[in-house]
XYZ file of C-alpha atoms in Angstrom:
639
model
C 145.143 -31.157 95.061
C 147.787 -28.783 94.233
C 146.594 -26.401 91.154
C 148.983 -26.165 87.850
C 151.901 -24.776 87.560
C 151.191 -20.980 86.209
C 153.062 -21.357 82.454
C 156.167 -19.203 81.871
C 157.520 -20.381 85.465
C 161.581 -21.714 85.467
C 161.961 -24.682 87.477
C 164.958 -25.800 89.194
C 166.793 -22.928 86.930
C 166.211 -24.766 83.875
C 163.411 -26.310 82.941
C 160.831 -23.457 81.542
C 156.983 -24.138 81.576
C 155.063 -23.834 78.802
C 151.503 -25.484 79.079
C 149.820 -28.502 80.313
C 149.673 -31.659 78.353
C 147.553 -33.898 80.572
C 145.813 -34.119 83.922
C 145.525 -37.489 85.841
C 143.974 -38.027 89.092
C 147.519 -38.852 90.552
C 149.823 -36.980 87.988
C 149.919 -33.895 85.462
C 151.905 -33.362 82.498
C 153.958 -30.369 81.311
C 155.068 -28.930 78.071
C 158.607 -27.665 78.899
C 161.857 -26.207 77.378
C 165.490 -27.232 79.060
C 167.528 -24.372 78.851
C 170.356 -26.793 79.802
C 170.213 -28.307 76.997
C 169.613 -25.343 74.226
C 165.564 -25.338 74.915
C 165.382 -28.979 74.205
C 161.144 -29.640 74.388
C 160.419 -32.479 77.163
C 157.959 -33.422 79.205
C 157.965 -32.841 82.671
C 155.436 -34.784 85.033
C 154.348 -34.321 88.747
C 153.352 -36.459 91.278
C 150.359 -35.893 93.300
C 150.076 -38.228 95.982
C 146.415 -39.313 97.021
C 145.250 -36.704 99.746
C 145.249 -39.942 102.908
C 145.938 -40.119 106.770
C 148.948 -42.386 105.572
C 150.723 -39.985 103.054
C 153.585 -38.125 103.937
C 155.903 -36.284 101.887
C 159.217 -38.457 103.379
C 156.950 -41.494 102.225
C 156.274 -40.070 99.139
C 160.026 -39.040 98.291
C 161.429 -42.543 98.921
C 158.774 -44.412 97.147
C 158.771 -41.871 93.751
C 162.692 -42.270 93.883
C 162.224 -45.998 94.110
C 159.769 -46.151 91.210
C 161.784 -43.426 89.330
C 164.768 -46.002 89.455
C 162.274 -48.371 87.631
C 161.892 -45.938 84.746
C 165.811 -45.375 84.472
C 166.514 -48.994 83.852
C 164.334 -48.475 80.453
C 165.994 -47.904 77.218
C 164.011 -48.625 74.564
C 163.626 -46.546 71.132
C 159.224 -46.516 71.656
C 159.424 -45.672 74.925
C 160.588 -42.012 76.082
C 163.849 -41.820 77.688
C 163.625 -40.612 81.151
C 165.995 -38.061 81.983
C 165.745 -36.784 85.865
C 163.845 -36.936 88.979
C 163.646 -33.488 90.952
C 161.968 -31.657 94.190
C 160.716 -28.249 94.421
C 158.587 -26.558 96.824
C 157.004 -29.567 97.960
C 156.309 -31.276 94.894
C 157.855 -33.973 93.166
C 159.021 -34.398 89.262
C 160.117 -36.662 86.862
C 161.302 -35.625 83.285
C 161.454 -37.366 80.165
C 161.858 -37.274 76.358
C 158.584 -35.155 74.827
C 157.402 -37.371 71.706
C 156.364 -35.015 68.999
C 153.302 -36.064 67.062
C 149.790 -36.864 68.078
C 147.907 -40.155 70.253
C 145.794 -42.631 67.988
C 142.833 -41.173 70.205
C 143.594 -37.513 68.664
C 143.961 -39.132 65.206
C 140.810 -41.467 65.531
C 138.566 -38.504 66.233
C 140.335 -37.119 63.130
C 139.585 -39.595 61.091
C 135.575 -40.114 62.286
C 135.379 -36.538 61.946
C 136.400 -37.174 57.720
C 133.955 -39.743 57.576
C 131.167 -37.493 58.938
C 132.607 -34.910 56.351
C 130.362 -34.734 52.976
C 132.474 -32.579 50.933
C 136.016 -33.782 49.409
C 139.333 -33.657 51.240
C 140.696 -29.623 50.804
C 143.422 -29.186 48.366
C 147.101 -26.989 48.865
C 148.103 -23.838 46.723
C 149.913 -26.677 44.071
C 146.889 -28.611 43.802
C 147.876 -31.641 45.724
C 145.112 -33.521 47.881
C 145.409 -33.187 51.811
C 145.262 -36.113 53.671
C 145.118 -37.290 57.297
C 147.747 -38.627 58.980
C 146.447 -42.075 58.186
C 144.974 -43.739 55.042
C 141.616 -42.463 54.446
C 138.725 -44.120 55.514
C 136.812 -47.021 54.519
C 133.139 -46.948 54.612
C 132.739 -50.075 57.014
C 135.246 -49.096 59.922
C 137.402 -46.242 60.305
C 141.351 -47.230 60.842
C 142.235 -50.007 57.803
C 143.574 -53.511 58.654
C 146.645 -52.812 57.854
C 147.133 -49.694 59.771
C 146.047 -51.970 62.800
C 148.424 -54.660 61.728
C 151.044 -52.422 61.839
C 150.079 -50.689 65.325
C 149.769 -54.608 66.416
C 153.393 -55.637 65.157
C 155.608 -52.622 66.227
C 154.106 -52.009 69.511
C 153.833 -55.880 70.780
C 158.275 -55.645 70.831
C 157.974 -52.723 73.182
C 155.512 -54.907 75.407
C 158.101 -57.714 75.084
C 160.581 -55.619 76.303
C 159.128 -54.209 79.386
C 157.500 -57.490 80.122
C 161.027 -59.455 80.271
C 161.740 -56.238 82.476
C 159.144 -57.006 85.288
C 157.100 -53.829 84.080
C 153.256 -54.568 83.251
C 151.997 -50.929 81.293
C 148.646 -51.449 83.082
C 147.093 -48.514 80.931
C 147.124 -49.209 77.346
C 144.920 -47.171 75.324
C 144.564 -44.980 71.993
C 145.374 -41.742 74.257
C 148.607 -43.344 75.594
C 150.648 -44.038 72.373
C 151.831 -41.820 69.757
C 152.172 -41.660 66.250
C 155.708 -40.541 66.547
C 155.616 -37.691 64.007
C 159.314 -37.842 62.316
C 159.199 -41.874 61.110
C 155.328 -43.053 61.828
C 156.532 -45.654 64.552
C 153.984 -45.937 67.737
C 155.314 -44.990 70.882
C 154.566 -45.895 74.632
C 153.655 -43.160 77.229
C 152.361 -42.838 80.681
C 153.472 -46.506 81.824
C 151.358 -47.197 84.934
C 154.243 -46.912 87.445
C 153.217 -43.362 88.588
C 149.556 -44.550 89.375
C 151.397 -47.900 91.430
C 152.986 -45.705 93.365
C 149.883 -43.924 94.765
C 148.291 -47.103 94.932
C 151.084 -48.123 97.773
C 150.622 -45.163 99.286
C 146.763 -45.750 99.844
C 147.730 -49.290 101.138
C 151.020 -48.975 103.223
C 150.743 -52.057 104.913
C 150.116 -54.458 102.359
C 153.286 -56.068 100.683
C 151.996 -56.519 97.115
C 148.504 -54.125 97.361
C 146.387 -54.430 94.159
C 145.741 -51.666 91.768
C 142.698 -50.977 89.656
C 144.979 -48.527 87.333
C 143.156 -48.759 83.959
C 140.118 -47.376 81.800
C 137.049 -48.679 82.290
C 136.523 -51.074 79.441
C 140.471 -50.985 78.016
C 141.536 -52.851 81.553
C 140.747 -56.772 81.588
C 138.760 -57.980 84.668
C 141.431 -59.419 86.421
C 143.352 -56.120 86.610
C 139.593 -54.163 87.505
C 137.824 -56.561 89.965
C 141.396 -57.865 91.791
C 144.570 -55.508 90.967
C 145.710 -58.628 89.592
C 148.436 -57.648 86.314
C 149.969 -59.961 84.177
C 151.321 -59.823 80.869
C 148.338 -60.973 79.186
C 146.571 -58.180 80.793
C 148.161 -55.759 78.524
C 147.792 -58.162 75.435
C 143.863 -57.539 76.342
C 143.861 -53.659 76.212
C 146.001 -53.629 73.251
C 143.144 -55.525 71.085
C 141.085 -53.599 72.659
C 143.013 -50.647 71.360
C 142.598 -52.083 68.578
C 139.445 -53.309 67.622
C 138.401 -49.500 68.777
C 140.202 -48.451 66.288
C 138.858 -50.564 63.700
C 135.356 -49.763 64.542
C 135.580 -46.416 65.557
C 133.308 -47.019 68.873
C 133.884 -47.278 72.186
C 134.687 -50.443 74.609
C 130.734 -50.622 76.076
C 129.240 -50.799 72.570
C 131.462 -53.554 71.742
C 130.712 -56.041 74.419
C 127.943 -57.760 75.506
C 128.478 -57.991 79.216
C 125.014 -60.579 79.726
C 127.289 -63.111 78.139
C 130.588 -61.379 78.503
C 131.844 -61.474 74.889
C 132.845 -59.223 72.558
C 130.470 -58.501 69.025
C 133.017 -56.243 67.196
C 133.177 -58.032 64.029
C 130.296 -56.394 61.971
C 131.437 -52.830 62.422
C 134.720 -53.501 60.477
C 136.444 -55.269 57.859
C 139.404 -57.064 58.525
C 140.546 -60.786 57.864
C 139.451 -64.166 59.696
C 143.444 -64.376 60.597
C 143.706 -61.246 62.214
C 139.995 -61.486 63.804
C 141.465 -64.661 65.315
C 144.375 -63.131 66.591
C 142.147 -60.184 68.283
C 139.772 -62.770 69.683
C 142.190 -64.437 71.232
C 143.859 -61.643 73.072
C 140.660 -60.167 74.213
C 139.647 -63.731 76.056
C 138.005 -63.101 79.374
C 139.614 -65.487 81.669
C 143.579 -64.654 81.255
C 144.739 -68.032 80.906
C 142.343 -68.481 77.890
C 144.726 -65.633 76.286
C 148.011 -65.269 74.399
C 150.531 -65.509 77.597
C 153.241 -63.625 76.100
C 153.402 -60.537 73.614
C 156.024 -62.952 71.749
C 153.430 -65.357 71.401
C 151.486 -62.794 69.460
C 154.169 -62.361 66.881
C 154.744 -65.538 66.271
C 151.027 -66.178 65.280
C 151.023 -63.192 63.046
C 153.734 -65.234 61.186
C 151.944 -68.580 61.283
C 149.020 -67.210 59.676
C 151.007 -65.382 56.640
C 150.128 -61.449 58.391
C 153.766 -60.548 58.848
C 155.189 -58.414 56.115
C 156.843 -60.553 53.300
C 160.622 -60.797 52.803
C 162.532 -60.629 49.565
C 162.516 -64.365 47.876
C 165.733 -66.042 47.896
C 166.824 -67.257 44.471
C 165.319 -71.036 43.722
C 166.288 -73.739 43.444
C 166.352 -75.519 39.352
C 163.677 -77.802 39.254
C 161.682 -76.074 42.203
C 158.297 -74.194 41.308
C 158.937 -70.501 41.868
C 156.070 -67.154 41.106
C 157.148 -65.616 37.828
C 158.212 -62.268 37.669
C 154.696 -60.567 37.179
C 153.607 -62.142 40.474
C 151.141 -64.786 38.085
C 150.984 -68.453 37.630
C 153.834 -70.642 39.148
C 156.787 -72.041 36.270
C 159.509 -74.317 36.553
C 162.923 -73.043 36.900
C 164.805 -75.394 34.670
C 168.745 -75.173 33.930
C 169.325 -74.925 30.208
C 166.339 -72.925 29.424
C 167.279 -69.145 27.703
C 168.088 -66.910 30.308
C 165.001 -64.280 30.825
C 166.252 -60.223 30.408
C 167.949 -59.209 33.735
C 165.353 -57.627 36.297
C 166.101 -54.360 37.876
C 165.652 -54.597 41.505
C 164.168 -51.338 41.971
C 161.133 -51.678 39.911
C 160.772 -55.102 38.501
C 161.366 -54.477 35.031
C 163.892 -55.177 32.319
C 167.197 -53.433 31.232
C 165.924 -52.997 27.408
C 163.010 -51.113 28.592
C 164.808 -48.096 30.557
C 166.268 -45.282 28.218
C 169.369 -45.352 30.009
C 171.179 -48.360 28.853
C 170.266 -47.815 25.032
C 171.467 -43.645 25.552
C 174.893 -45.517 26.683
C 174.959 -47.829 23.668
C 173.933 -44.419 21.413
C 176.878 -42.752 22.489
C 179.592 -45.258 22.019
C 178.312 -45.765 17.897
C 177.889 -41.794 17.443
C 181.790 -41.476 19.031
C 182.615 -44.646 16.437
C 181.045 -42.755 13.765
C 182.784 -39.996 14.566
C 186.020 -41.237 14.139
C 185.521 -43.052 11.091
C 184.816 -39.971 9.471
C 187.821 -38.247 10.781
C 190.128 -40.425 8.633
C 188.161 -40.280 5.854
C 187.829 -36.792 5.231
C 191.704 -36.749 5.969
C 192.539 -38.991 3.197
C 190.114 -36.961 0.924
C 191.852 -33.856 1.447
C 195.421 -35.430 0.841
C 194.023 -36.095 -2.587
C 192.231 -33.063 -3.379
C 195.814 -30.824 -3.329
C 197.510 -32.846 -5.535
C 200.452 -33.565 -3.254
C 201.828 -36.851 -3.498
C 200.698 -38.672 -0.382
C 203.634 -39.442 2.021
C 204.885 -42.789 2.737
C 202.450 -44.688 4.804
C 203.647 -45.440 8.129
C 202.660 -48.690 10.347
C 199.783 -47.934 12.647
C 201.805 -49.557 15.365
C 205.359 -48.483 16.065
C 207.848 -51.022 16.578
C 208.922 -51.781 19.666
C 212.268 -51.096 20.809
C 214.097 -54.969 21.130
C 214.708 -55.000 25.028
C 217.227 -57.609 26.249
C 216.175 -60.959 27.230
C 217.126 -62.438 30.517
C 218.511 -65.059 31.101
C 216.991 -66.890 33.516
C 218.387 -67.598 36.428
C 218.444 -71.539 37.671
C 217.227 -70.989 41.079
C 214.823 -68.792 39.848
C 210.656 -70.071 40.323
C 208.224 -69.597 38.137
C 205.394 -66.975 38.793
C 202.200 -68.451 40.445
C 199.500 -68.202 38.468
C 196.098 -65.660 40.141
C 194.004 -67.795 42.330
C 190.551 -67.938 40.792
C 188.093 -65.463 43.013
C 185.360 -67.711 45.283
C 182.023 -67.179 44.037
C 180.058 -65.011 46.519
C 177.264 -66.826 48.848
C 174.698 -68.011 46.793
C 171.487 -69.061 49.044
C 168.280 -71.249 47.385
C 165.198 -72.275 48.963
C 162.334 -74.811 48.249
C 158.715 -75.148 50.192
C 158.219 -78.924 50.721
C 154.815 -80.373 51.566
C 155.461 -82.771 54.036
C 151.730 -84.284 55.302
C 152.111 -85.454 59.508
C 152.857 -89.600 58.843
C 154.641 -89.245 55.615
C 158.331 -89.623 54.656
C 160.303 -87.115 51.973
C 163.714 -87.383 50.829
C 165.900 -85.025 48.870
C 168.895 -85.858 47.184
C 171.620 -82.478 45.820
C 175.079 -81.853 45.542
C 175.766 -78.970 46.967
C 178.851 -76.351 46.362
C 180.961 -74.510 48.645
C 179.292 -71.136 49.341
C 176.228 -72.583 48.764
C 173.206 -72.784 51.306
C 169.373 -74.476 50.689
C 166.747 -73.837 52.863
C 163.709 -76.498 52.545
C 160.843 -74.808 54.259
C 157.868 -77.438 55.567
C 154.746 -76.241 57.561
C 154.768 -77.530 61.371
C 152.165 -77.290 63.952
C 152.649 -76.737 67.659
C 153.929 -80.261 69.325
C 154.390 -82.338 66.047
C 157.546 -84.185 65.973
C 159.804 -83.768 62.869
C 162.656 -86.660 62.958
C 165.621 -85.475 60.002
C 168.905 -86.849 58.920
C 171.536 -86.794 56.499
C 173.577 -89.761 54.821
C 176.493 -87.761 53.954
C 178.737 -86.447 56.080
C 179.990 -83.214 54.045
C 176.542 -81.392 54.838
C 175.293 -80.127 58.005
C 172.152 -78.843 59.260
C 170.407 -76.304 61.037
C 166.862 -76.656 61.822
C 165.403 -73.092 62.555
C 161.862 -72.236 64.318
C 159.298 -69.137 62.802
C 161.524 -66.389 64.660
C 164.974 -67.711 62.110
C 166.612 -69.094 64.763
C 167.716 -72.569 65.926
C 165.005 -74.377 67.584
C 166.981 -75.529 70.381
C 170.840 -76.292 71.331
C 170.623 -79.489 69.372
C 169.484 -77.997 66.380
C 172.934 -76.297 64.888
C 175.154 -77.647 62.164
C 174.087 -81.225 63.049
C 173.889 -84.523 60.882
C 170.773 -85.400 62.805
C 167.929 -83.902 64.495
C 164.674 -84.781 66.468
C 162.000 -83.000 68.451
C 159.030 -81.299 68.581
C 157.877 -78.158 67.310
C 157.258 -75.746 69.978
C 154.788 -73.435 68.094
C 153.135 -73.258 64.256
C 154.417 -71.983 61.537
C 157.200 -72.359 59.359
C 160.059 -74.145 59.713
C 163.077 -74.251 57.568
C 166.280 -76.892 57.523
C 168.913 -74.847 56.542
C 171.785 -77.235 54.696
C 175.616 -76.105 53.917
C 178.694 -77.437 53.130
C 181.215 -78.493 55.576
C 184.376 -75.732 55.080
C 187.003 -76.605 53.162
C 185.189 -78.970 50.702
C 184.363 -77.959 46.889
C 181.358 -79.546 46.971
C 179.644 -82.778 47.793
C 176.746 -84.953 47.452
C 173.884 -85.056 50.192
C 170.651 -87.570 50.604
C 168.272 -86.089 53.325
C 165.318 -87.875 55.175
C 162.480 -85.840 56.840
C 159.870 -87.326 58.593
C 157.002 -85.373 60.531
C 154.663 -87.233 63.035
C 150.782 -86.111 64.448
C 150.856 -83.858 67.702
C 149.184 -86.126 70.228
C 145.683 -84.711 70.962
C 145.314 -82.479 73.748
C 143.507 -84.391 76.525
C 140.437 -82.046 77.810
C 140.583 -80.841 80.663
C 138.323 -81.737 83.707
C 136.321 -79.006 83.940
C 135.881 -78.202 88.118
C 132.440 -79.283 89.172
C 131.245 -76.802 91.820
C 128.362 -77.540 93.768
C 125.264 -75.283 95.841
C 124.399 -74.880 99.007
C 120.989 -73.236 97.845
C 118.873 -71.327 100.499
C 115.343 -69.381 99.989
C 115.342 -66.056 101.627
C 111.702 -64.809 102.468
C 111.756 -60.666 103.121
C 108.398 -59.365 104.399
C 107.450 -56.143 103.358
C 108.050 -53.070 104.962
C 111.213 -54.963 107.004
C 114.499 -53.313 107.354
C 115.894 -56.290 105.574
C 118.329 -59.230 106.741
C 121.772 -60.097 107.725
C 123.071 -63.453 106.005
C 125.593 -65.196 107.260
C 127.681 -67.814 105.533
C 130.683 -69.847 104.426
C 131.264 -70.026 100.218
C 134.033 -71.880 97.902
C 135.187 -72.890 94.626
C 133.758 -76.140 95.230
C 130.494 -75.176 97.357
C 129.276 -72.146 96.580
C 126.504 -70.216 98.679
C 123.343 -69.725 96.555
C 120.544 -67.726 97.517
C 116.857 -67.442 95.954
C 115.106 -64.291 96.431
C 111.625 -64.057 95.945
C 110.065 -60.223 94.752
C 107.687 -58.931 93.143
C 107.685 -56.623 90.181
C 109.032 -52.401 90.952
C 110.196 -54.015 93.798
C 113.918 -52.059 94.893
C 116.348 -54.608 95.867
C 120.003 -53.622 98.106
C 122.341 -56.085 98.120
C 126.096 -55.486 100.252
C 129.048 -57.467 101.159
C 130.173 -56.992 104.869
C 133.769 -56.940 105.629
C 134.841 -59.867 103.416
C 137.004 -60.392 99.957
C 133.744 -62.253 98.554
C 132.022 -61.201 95.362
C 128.206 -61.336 94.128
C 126.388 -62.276 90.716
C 122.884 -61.575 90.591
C 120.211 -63.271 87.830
C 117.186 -62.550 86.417
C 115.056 -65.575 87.648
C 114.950 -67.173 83.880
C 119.104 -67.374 84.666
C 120.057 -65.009 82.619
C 123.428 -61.991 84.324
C 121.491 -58.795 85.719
C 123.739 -56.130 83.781
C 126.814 -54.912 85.480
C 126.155 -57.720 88.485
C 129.550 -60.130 87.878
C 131.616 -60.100 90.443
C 130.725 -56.971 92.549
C 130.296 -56.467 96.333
C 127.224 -54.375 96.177
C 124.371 -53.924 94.089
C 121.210 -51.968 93.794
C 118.445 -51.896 91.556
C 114.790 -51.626 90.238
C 113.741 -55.567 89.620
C 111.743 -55.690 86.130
C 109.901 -58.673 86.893
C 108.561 -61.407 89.580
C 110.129 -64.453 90.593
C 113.376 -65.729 92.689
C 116.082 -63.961 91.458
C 119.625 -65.771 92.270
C 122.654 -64.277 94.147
C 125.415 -66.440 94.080
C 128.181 -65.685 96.917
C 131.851 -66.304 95.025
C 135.040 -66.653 96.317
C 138.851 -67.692 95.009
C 139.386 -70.089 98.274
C 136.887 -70.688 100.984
C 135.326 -67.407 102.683
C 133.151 -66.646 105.618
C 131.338 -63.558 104.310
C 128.067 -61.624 105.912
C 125.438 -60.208 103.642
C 122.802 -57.200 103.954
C 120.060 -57.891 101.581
C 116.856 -55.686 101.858
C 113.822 -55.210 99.707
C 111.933 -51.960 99.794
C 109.489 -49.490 97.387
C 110.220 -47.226 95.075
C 110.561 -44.060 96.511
């Protein structure tokens, strides 16, 4: 491997080397100002390609300009913008946007190392409390809920948006996204192209090779044990992310790998909704998990987590929240009007100083005048002049002439009355799966109602309306139409194709003042799932006899999803037992002999190890389709 760059060095004329930011086994990071553009901080990062008979730097330059092209399609605000790809003595470069501010690794150890801290948080020269860059601690966990919720519901867009660009990050964790330092917002780094790239550079000859890009307990065990990426693969290491965070501990005291489940739950305090959520995502068999990063948003807003927009004014007769946020009331027209609310802060007019300084003013200037005129007329007296003749307060006008009006002359139009702005009203409706509501309105031009009803994934919701001056538009969780047939409609019917909340939107048709409406809803049971079959596999079961002091044995055999090879060896206790795959894509799991997973023994295709007790342990020979496979199994002493 090529050592660093020595810092003060000029690249290609312009770019000027500051320090390392990061070493990777395949890549390294620099801190570095472009003097093309006025000493601009970026990043710059090099390629190392993995030191193999295969690699060649022709090889290298056409794959890293491929992959480079990858990176330049990209344009997304959380992700930095890459700006050129370069060659110099040998070794090749890629520059991007540098992202001031610090990872959520940096401020996690920041934040445990408060919560270690005894003495109170240090104060500035004006007295004001220093704090972290996130909310101080809790004593159960270390990063809040809603810190967490937040990470979760900015970053899963940016996944959405590489996803739908064929780009899986493969390498999610606390030390690859930033706390962007100017607005807060998290931001993506080190996407796992760069480590692809030397990954088909160690495999030339395969057309899709895997990778095992990832950290060790961030990385799901599709992406570890087969290369295998999806997008639900970095749904996994973002709740991962995640649930580190909450807990302040790392990935391997978090899971239980006997049983392969995660125990994360009593190290921090969050709710069942977003616990569900995590759980979820961090599913060990991929298809068991969230398939999209979408899908993830959408059940933040089907269980209430998203952040909750302004209320639109209600309906009369609807139950609304009162102003304090208390018990519901009834909006009823004809009731006295409550003070006017300021929308800044909630409260009313008559209790700011402003409005009463205003009305202050205009009685002091009233005052004022009022005792102009009378201290006028009291000094006309006091002289002893004879007042002069009082003169009219209005002049009269000068008489103008009147025309005559002409006969073909029109009269004026009168002012067309101004349209009343957009008023928009919404009511919650509880509509129970089997039941039937109706709702009868007139409705006025510029006028829109939203009735909002709670669906679940596959009901079917069948509405109508009798009149044919309203429309509809029947809109999904994300706010927008839940299909083509959905959109100013008299008439709609399907099913709902995820939970949440669902809101028919009714207007007027244009042109009309107003006009009377009568609407039906009715909402029928999602069929139960059917289970699914689960696949029955069956053993071929064989007992494998080693005598002491042997060299061991060669097994040969044929395994499959539906037959699998199962082998019984019998040792004693201290016994040292060698287990290796030969030349074949098959994997092992190894049990105690009471059944239970020998730790770190799923899926491997060699093991090694001290047995802690007698009996037949079990060695199960897996495969994805059906393998022939050879096995080296030996049994020796302690040495």
């Amino acid at each position: 491997m090529e050592p660093p760059i020595a810092s003060g060095t000029i690249l290609q004329n312009r770019y000027h080397l500051l320090r390392v930011l990061d070493q990777g086994e395949f890549n390294r990071t620099y801190l570095v100002e472009d003097q093309g553009r006025f000493n601009e901080p970026c990043a710059l990062k090099e390629f190392i390609p993995p030191q193999t008979e295969t690699n060649n730097l022709d090889k290298s330059r056409q794959l890293f300009q491929q992959e480079a092209g990858i990176l330049y399609k990209i344009e997304h605000p959380q992700i930095p913008q890459f700006r050129a790809t370069f060659e110099e003595q040998g070794r090749l470069f890629l520059v991007r946007d540098y992202v001031e501010g610090k990872t959520y690794g940096e401020l996690l150890e920041q934040r445990k190392a408060l919560q270690n801290q005894s003495e109170p948080l240090s104060s500035n020269p004006d007295g004001e409390v220093q704090s972290p860059p996130m909310a101080s601690p809790t004593k159960l966990g270390v990063v809040s809920e809603t810190e967490v919720r937040q990470l979760l519901q900015q970053s899963l867009p940016v996944l959405d948006y590489i996803h739908s660009q064929g780009i899986i990050h493969r390498d999610i964790i606390p030390d690859n996204i930033i706390m962007r330092e100017t607005d807060s917002i998290p931001v993506l780094i080190n996407l796992g192209v760069v480590q692809e790239l030397a990954t088909r550079l160690q495999l030339p000859d395969t057309p899709t090779p895997t990778t095992s890009i990832g950290k060790s307990g961030y990385a799901p065990r599709e992406q570890i044990q087969t290369g295998q990426v999806y997008p639900s693969s970095d749904l996994y290491s973002l709740a991962v992310t995640a649930i580190v965070l909450l807990t302040g501990k790392e990935p391997e005291e978090l899971v239980d790998n006997t049983n392969l489940t995660w125990n994360w739950r009593p190290w921090a305090r969050v709710s069942d909704e977003l616990a569900e959520i995590l759980n979820r995502m961090l599913s060990y068999q991929a298809s068991d998990r969230y398939q999209s990063a979408r899908e993830v948003l959408y059940a933040f807003q089907a269980s209430g987590l998203t952040p909750q927009l302004p209320k639109p004014k209600p309906i009369p007769g609807t139950t609304v929240a009162s102003a304090q946020g208390g018990t519901p009331r009834e909006a009823r027209g004809g009731e006295p009007s409550e003070p006017v609310m300021s929308q800044a802060t909630g409260r009313s007019i008559w209790n700011s100083p402003w409005p009463l300084l205003g009305i202050a003013t205009g009685l002091a200037v009233l005052a004022g005048i009022g005792s102009w005129v009378w201290v006028s007329n009291f000094n006309q007296q006091d002289t002893g002049k004879s007042p002069s003749p009082k003169v009219s307060v209005s002049p009269s006008p000068s008489p103008s002439p009147t025309p005559t009006p002409s006969p073909s002359a029109s009269p004026t139009p009168s002012a067309s009355p101004t349209p009343s702005k957009p008023q928009i009203y919404s009511q919650r409706l509880e509509l129970s799966a089997g039941k039937t509501l109706s709702k009868s309105r007139n409705l006025k031009a510029n006028h829109t109602i939203n009735y909002i009803i709670q669906g679940k994934q596959y009901q079917t919701l069948k509405t109508y309306l009798s009149d044919e001056g309203v429309l509809m538009t029947v809109l999904g969780p994300d706010g927008k139409p839940v299909d083509n047939r959905a959109k100013r409609v008299r008439q709609w019917e399907g099913k709902f194709p995820f939970t949440g909340n669902y809101t028919i939107q009714l207007s007027p048709v244009k042109g009309l003042p107003n006009s009377d409406y009568q609407l039906g809803l009715r909402l029928t049971e999602a069929p139960k799932p059917k289970p699914k079959p689960k696949p029955t596999a069956d053993y071929n079961i064989e007992r494998v006899n080693l005598l002491q002091g042997s060299k061991g044995l060669q097994l040969l055999g044929r395994t499959s999803p539906q037959k699998i090879q199962r082998y019984l060896v019998k040792a004693k206790q201290g016994k040292q037992l060698k287990l290796e795959v030969i030349e074949s894509d098959v994997a092992l799991t190894i049990r105690y002999p009471n059944g239970k997973l020998v730790e770190q023994a799923s899926g491997v295709q060699r093991w090694q190890g001290q047995l802690p007790s007698s009996g037949e342990y079990i060695v199960d020979v897996i495969a994805k389709q059906e393998r022939k496979f050879a096995l080296d199994i030996s049994l020796s002493d302690l040495k």
